[in-house]
Short mmCIF file of C-alpha atoms and ligand atoms in Angstrom, two decimals:
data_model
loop_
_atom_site.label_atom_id
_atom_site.label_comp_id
_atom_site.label_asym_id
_atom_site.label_seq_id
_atom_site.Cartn_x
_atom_site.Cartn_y
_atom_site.Cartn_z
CA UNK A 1 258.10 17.20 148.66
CA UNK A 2 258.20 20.30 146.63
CA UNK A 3 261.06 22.54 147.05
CA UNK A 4 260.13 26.20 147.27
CA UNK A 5 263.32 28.05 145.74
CA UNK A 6 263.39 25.20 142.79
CA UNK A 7 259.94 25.87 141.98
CA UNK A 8 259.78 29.60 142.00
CA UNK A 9 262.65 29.28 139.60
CA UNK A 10 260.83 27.20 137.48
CA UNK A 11 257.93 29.39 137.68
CA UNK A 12 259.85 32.70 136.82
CA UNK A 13 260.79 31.05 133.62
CA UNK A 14 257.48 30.88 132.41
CA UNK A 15 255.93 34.10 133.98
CA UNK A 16 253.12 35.36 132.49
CA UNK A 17 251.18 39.12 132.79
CA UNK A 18 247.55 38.79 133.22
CA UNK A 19 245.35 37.03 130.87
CA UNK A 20 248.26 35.31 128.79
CA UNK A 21 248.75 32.69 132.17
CA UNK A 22 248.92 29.75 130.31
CA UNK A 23 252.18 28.31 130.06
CA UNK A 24 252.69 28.70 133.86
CA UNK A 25 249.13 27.14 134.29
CA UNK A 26 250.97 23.83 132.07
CA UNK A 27 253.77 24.06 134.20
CA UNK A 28 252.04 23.95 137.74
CA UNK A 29 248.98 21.76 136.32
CA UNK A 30 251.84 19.32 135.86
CA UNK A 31 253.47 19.84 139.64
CA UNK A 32 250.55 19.48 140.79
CA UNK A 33 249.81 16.08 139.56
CA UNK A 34 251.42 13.80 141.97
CA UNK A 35 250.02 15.68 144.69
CA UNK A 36 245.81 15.43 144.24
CA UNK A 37 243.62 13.33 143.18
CA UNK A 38 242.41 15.47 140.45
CA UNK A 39 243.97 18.91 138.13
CA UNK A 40 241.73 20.53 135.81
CA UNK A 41 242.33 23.97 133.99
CA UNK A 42 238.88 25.73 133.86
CA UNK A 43 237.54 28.04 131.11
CA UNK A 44 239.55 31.35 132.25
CA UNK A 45 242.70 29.36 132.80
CA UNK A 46 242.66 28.77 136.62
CA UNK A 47 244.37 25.98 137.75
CA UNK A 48 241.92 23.69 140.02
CA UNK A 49 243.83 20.53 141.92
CA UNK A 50 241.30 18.54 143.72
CA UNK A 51 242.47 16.40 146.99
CA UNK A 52 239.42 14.71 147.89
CA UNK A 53 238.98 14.44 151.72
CA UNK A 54 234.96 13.60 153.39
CA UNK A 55 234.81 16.91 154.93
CA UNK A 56 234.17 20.70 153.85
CA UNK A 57 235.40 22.51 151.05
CA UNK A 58 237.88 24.67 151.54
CA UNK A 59 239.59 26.39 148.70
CA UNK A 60 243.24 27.95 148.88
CA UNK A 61 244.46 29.68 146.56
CA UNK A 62 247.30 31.94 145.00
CA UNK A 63 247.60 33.65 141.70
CA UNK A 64 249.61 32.97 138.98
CA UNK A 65 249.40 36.09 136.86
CA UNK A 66 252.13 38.94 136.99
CA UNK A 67 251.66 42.93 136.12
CA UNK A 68 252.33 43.57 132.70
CA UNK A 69 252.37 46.03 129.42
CA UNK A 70 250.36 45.98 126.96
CA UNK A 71 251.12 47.40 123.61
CA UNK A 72 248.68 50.03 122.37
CA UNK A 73 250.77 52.08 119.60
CA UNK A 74 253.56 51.21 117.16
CA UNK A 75 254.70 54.90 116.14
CA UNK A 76 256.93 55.89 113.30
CA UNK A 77 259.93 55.46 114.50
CA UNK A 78 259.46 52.27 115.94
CA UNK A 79 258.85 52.87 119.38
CA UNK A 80 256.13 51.08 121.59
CA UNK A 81 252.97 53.28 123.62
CA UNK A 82 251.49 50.67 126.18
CA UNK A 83 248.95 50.38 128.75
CA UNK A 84 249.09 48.36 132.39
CA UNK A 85 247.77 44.98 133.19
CA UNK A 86 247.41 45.65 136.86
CA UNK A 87 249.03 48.52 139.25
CA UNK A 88 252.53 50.26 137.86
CA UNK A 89 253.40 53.65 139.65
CA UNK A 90 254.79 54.96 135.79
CA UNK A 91 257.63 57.07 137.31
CA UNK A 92 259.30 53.59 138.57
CA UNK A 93 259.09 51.97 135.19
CA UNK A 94 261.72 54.70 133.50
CA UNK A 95 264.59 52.59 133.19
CA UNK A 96 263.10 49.23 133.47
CA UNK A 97 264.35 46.62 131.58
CA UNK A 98 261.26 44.48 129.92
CA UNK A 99 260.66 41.29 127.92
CA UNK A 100 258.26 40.25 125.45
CA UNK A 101 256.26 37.21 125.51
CA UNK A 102 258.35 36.19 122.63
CA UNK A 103 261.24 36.43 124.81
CA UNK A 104 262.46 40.02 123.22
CA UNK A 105 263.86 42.66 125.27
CA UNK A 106 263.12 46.31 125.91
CA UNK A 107 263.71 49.53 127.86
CA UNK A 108 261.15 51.86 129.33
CA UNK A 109 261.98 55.51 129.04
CA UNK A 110 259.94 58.85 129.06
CA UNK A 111 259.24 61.54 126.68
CA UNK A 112 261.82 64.46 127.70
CA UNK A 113 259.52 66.96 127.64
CA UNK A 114 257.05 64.89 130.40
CA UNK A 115 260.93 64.68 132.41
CA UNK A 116 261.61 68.47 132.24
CA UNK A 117 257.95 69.66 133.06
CA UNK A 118 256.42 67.05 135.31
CA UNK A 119 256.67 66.20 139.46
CA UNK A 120 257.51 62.60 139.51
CA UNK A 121 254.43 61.69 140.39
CA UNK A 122 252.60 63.33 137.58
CA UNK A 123 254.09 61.17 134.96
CA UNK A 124 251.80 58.78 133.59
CA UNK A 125 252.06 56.14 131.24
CA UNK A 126 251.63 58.36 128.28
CA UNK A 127 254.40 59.38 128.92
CA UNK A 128 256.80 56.57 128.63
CA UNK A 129 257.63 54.52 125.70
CA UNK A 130 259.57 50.98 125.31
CA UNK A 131 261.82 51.02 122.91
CA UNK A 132 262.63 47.72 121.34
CA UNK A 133 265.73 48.49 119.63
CA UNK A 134 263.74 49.02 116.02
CA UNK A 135 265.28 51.07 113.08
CA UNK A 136 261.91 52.00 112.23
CA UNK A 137 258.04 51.34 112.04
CA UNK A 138 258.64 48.99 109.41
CA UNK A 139 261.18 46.78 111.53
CA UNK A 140 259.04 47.02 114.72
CA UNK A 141 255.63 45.60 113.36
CA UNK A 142 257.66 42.16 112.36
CA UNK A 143 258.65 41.86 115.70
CA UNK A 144 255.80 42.84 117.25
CA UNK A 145 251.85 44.07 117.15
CA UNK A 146 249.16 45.77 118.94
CA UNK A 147 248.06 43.09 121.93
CA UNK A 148 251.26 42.03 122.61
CA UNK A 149 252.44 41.74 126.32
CA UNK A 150 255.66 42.70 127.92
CA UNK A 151 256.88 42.30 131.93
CA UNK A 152 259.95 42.92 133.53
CA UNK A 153 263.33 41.22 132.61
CA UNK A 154 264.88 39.28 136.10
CA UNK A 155 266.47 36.94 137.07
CA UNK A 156 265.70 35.52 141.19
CA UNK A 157 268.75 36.26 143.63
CA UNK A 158 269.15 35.31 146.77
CA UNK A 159 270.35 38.01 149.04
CA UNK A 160 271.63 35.90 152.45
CA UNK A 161 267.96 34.88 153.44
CA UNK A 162 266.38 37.21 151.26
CA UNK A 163 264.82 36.56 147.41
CA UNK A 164 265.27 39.20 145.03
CA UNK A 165 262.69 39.11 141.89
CA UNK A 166 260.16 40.65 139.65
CA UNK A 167 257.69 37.91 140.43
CA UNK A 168 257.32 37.13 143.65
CA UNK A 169 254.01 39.15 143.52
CA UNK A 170 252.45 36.16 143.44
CA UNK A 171 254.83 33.06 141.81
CA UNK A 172 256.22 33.02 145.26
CA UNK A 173 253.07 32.19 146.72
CA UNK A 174 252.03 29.75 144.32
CA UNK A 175 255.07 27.82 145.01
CA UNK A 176 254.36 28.07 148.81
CA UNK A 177 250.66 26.73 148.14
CA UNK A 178 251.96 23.87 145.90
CA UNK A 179 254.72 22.97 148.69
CA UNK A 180 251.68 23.05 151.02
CA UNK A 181 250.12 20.68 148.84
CA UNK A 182 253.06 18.30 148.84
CA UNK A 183 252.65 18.50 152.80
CA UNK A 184 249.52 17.57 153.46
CA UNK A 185 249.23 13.70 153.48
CA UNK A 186 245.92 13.55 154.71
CA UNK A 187 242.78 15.66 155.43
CA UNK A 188 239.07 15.25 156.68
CA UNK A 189 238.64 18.87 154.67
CA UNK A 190 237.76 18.61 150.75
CA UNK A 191 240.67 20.50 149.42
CA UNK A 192 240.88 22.79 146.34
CA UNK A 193 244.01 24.29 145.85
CA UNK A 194 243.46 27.06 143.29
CA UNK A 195 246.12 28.69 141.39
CA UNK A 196 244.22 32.09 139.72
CA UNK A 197 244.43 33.93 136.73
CA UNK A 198 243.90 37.89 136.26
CA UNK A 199 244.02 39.06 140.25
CA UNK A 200 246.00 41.97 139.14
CA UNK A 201 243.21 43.26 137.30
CA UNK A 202 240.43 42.72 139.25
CA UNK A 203 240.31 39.44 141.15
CA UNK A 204 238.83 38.05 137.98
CA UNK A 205 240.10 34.36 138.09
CA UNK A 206 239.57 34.00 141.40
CA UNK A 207 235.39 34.94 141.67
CA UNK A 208 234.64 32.36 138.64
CA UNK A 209 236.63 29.26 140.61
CA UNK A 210 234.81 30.09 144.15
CA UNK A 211 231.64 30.03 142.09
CA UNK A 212 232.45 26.61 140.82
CA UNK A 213 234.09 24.95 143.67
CA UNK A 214 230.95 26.85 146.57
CA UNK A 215 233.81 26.25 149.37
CA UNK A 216 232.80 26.59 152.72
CA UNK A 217 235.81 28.29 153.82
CA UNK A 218 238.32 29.98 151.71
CA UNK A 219 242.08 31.00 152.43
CA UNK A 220 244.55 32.65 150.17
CA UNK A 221 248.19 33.44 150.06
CA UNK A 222 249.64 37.02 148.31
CA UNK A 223 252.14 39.26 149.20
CA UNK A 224 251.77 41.90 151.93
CA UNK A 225 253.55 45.10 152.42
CA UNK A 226 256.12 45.77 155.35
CA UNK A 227 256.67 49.12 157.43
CA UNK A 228 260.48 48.18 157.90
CA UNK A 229 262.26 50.22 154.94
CA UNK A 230 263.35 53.61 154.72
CA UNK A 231 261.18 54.23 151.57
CA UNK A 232 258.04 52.88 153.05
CA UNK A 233 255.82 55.73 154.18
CA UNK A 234 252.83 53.15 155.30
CA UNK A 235 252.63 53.48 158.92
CA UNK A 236 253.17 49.04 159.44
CA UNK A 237 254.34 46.56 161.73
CA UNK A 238 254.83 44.15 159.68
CA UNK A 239 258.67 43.10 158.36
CA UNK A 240 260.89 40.86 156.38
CA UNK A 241 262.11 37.67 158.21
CA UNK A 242 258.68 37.83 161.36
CA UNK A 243 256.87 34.99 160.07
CA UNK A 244 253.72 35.41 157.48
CA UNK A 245 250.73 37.48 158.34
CA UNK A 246 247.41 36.48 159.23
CA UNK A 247 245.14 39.20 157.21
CA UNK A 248 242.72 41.30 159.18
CA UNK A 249 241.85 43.94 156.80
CA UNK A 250 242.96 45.17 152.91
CA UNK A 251 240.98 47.54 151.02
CA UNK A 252 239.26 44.04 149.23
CA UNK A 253 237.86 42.60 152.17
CA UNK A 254 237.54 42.32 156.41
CA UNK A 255 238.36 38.90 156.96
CA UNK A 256 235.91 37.13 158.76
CA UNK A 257 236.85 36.74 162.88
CA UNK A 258 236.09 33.17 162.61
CA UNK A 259 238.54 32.67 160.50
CA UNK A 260 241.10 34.96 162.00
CA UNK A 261 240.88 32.90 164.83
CA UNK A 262 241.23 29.65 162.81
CA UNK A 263 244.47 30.39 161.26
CA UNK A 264 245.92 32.06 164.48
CA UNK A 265 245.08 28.44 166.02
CA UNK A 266 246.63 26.53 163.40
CA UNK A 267 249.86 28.86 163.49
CA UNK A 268 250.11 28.52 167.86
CA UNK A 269 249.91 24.52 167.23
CA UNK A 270 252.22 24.40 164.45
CA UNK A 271 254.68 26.61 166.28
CA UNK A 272 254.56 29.04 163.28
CA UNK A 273 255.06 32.78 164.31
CA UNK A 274 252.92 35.13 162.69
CA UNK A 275 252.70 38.80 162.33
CA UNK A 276 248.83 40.74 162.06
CA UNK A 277 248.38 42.47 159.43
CA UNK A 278 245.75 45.19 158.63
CA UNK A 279 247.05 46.55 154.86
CA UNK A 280 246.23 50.30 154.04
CA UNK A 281 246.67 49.84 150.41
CA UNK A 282 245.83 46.75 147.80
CA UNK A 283 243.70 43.73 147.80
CA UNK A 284 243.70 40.39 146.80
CA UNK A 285 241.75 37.13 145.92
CA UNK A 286 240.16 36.21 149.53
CA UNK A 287 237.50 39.40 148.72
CA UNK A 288 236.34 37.69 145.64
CA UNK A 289 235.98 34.21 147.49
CA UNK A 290 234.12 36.11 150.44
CA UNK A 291 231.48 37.73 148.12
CA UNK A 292 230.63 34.53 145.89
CA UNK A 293 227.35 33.02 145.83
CA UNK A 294 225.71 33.75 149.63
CA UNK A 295 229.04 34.66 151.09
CA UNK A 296 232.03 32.58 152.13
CA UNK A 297 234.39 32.60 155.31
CA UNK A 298 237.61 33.90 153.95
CA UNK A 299 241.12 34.64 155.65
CA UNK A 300 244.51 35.56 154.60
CA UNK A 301 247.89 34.51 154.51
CA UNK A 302 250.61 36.81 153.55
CA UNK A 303 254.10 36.69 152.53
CA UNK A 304 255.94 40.42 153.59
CA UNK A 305 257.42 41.76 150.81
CA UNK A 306 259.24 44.98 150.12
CA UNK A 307 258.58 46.92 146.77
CA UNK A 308 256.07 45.33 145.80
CA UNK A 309 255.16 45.56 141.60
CA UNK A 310 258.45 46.77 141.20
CA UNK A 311 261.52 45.04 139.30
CA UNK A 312 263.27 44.22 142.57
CA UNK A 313 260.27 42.58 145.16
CA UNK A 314 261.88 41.39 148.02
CA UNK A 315 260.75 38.21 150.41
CA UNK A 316 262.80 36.24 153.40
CA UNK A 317 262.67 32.51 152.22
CA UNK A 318 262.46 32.10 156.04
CA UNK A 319 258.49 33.69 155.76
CA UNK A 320 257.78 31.93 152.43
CA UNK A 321 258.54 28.56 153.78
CA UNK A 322 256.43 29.13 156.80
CA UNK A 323 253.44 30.67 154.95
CA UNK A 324 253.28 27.05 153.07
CA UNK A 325 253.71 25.37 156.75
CA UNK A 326 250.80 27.51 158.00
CA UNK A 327 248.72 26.58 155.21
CA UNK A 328 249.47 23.33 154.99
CA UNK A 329 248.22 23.26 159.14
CA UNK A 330 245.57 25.21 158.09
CA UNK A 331 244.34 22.52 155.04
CA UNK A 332 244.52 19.34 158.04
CA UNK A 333 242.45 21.95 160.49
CA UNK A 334 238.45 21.23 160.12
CA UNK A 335 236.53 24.32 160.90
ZN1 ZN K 1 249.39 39.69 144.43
#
């Protein structure tokens, strides 16, 4: 069986921002093997494990790609301009410690004059800069060039019950979905567990797979927001350490009823409490499964998480390890 913390672990070392996925796509192509009867890695870089069963097709899936910088502007002093590979609030990067793909370090700061005359909330990422330690233009175009990619520097801590990291938006998922895989012994479904690239920037990874597999039913696990934090001004009932959620409604997509009812079934016989959750802000994969080809029933399982795209998410390994139970019930369920 695979073991959730171990896993994530793994998968943090080999985080990747959008687009640049594939080292993590090696590493879980190879996890995956033992588990299916078939891993392929498709054109975009998706991650497709086959488990062969008589029944429908249902695909589950998570996504493998983090948020990310993207370098736009060397200047002459040797500091970095970048843009965003998915959805940074700018003000909460100042101070953020980053990493290269190349494994280099940096800090994200802001221009002082964008400090002195801007609200918080008006800062933008023109704003900010990473500085990579150069001694000049010169010194920072051997270490690094337009293109590149950076994400934030962490390491995971556990926090009692709780996971601290930078990744659990959505690494933590995809290694719930691959424990689910290891579950699951048997199934009269035709599974597809589907580990996507590029969600943060536009459920990209995702639409190209549903296309491919044509799943009757689809189901995926991200992260959800909570209402249980002083800082969190979304009016939810959803908190750390309840059980996963069973989607309703994100800005993406309305999750079909049908399906709704399906995974609140599979949670009351697998004894798996479960929180609803409609989500005022975000989206994720299950929209672009739902609008492939003539449409396809999609739900939603989420992990809560607090701060979400920040340097510090934070999940209860309590929730993560029942998300992968309720999916796992959810893969043996026929429909
Ligand atoms: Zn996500």
């Amino acid at each position: 069986m695979i073991d959730i913390l171990k896993t994530f672990t793994h998968l943090q070392s080999v985080a990747r921002p959008s687009g640049f996925e594939s080292p993590c796509a090696q590493a879980i192509a190879a996890l995956a093997g033992p588990y299916c009867d078939e891993v392929k890695i498709d054109t975009l870089g998706n991650v497709i494990c086959h488990k062969k069963g008589p029944g429908k097709r249902l695909m589950m899936a998570a996504h493998m790609d983090v948020i990310g910088l993207i370098i736009t502007h060397i200047d002459k002093k040797g500091f970095l301009r970048f843009g965003a590979l998915g959805g940074f609030v700018p003000y909460r990067l100042i101070g953020a410690r980053m990493k290269l793909e190349n494994g280099m370090g940096g800090s994200v700061w802001c221009d002082e004059k964008a400090m002195e005359e801007k609200k918080l909330e008006e800062i933008s990422l023109n704003d900010l800069y990473l500085d990579i330690g150069a001694e000049s233009e010169e010194s920072a175009r051997k270490m690094v060039q337009v293109g590149d990619v950076a994400m934030y520097e962490g390491e995971v801590q556990q926090l009692g019950q709780m996971l601290l990291s930078p990744y659990c938006d959505d690494l933590i998922a995809c290694a719930a979905l691959l424990s689910a895989m290891s579950q699951v012994e048997k199934s009269e479904n035709d599974l597809y567990f589907v580990f996507t690239v590029q969600e943060e920037v536009g459920l990209r990874g995702a639409a190209t797979a549903a296309y491919a597999i044509d799943p009757d039913f689809g189901v995926c696990m991200d992260v959800t927001r909570t209402g249980d934090n002083p800082s969190e001004k979304a009016k939810m009932v959803v908190k750390l350490g309840a059980g996963p959620t069973i989607k309703i409604k994100d800005v993406s997509l309305l999750c079909n009823p049908q399906m709704i009812a399906h995974l609140r079934e599979a949670a009351k016989e697998g004894d798996v409490p479960y929180q609803d959750e409609v989500l005022t802000a975000g989206g994720t994969d299950s929209a672009a499964i739902q609008k492939t080809r003539g449409g396809v029933l999609s739900g939603c399982i989420s992990i809560p998480c607090r701060y979400i795209h920040s340097q510090n998410e934070m999940v209860s390994l309590k929730d993560v390890e029942q998300s992968a139970r309720l999916m796992a019930l959810c893969a043996q369920r026929t429909l």
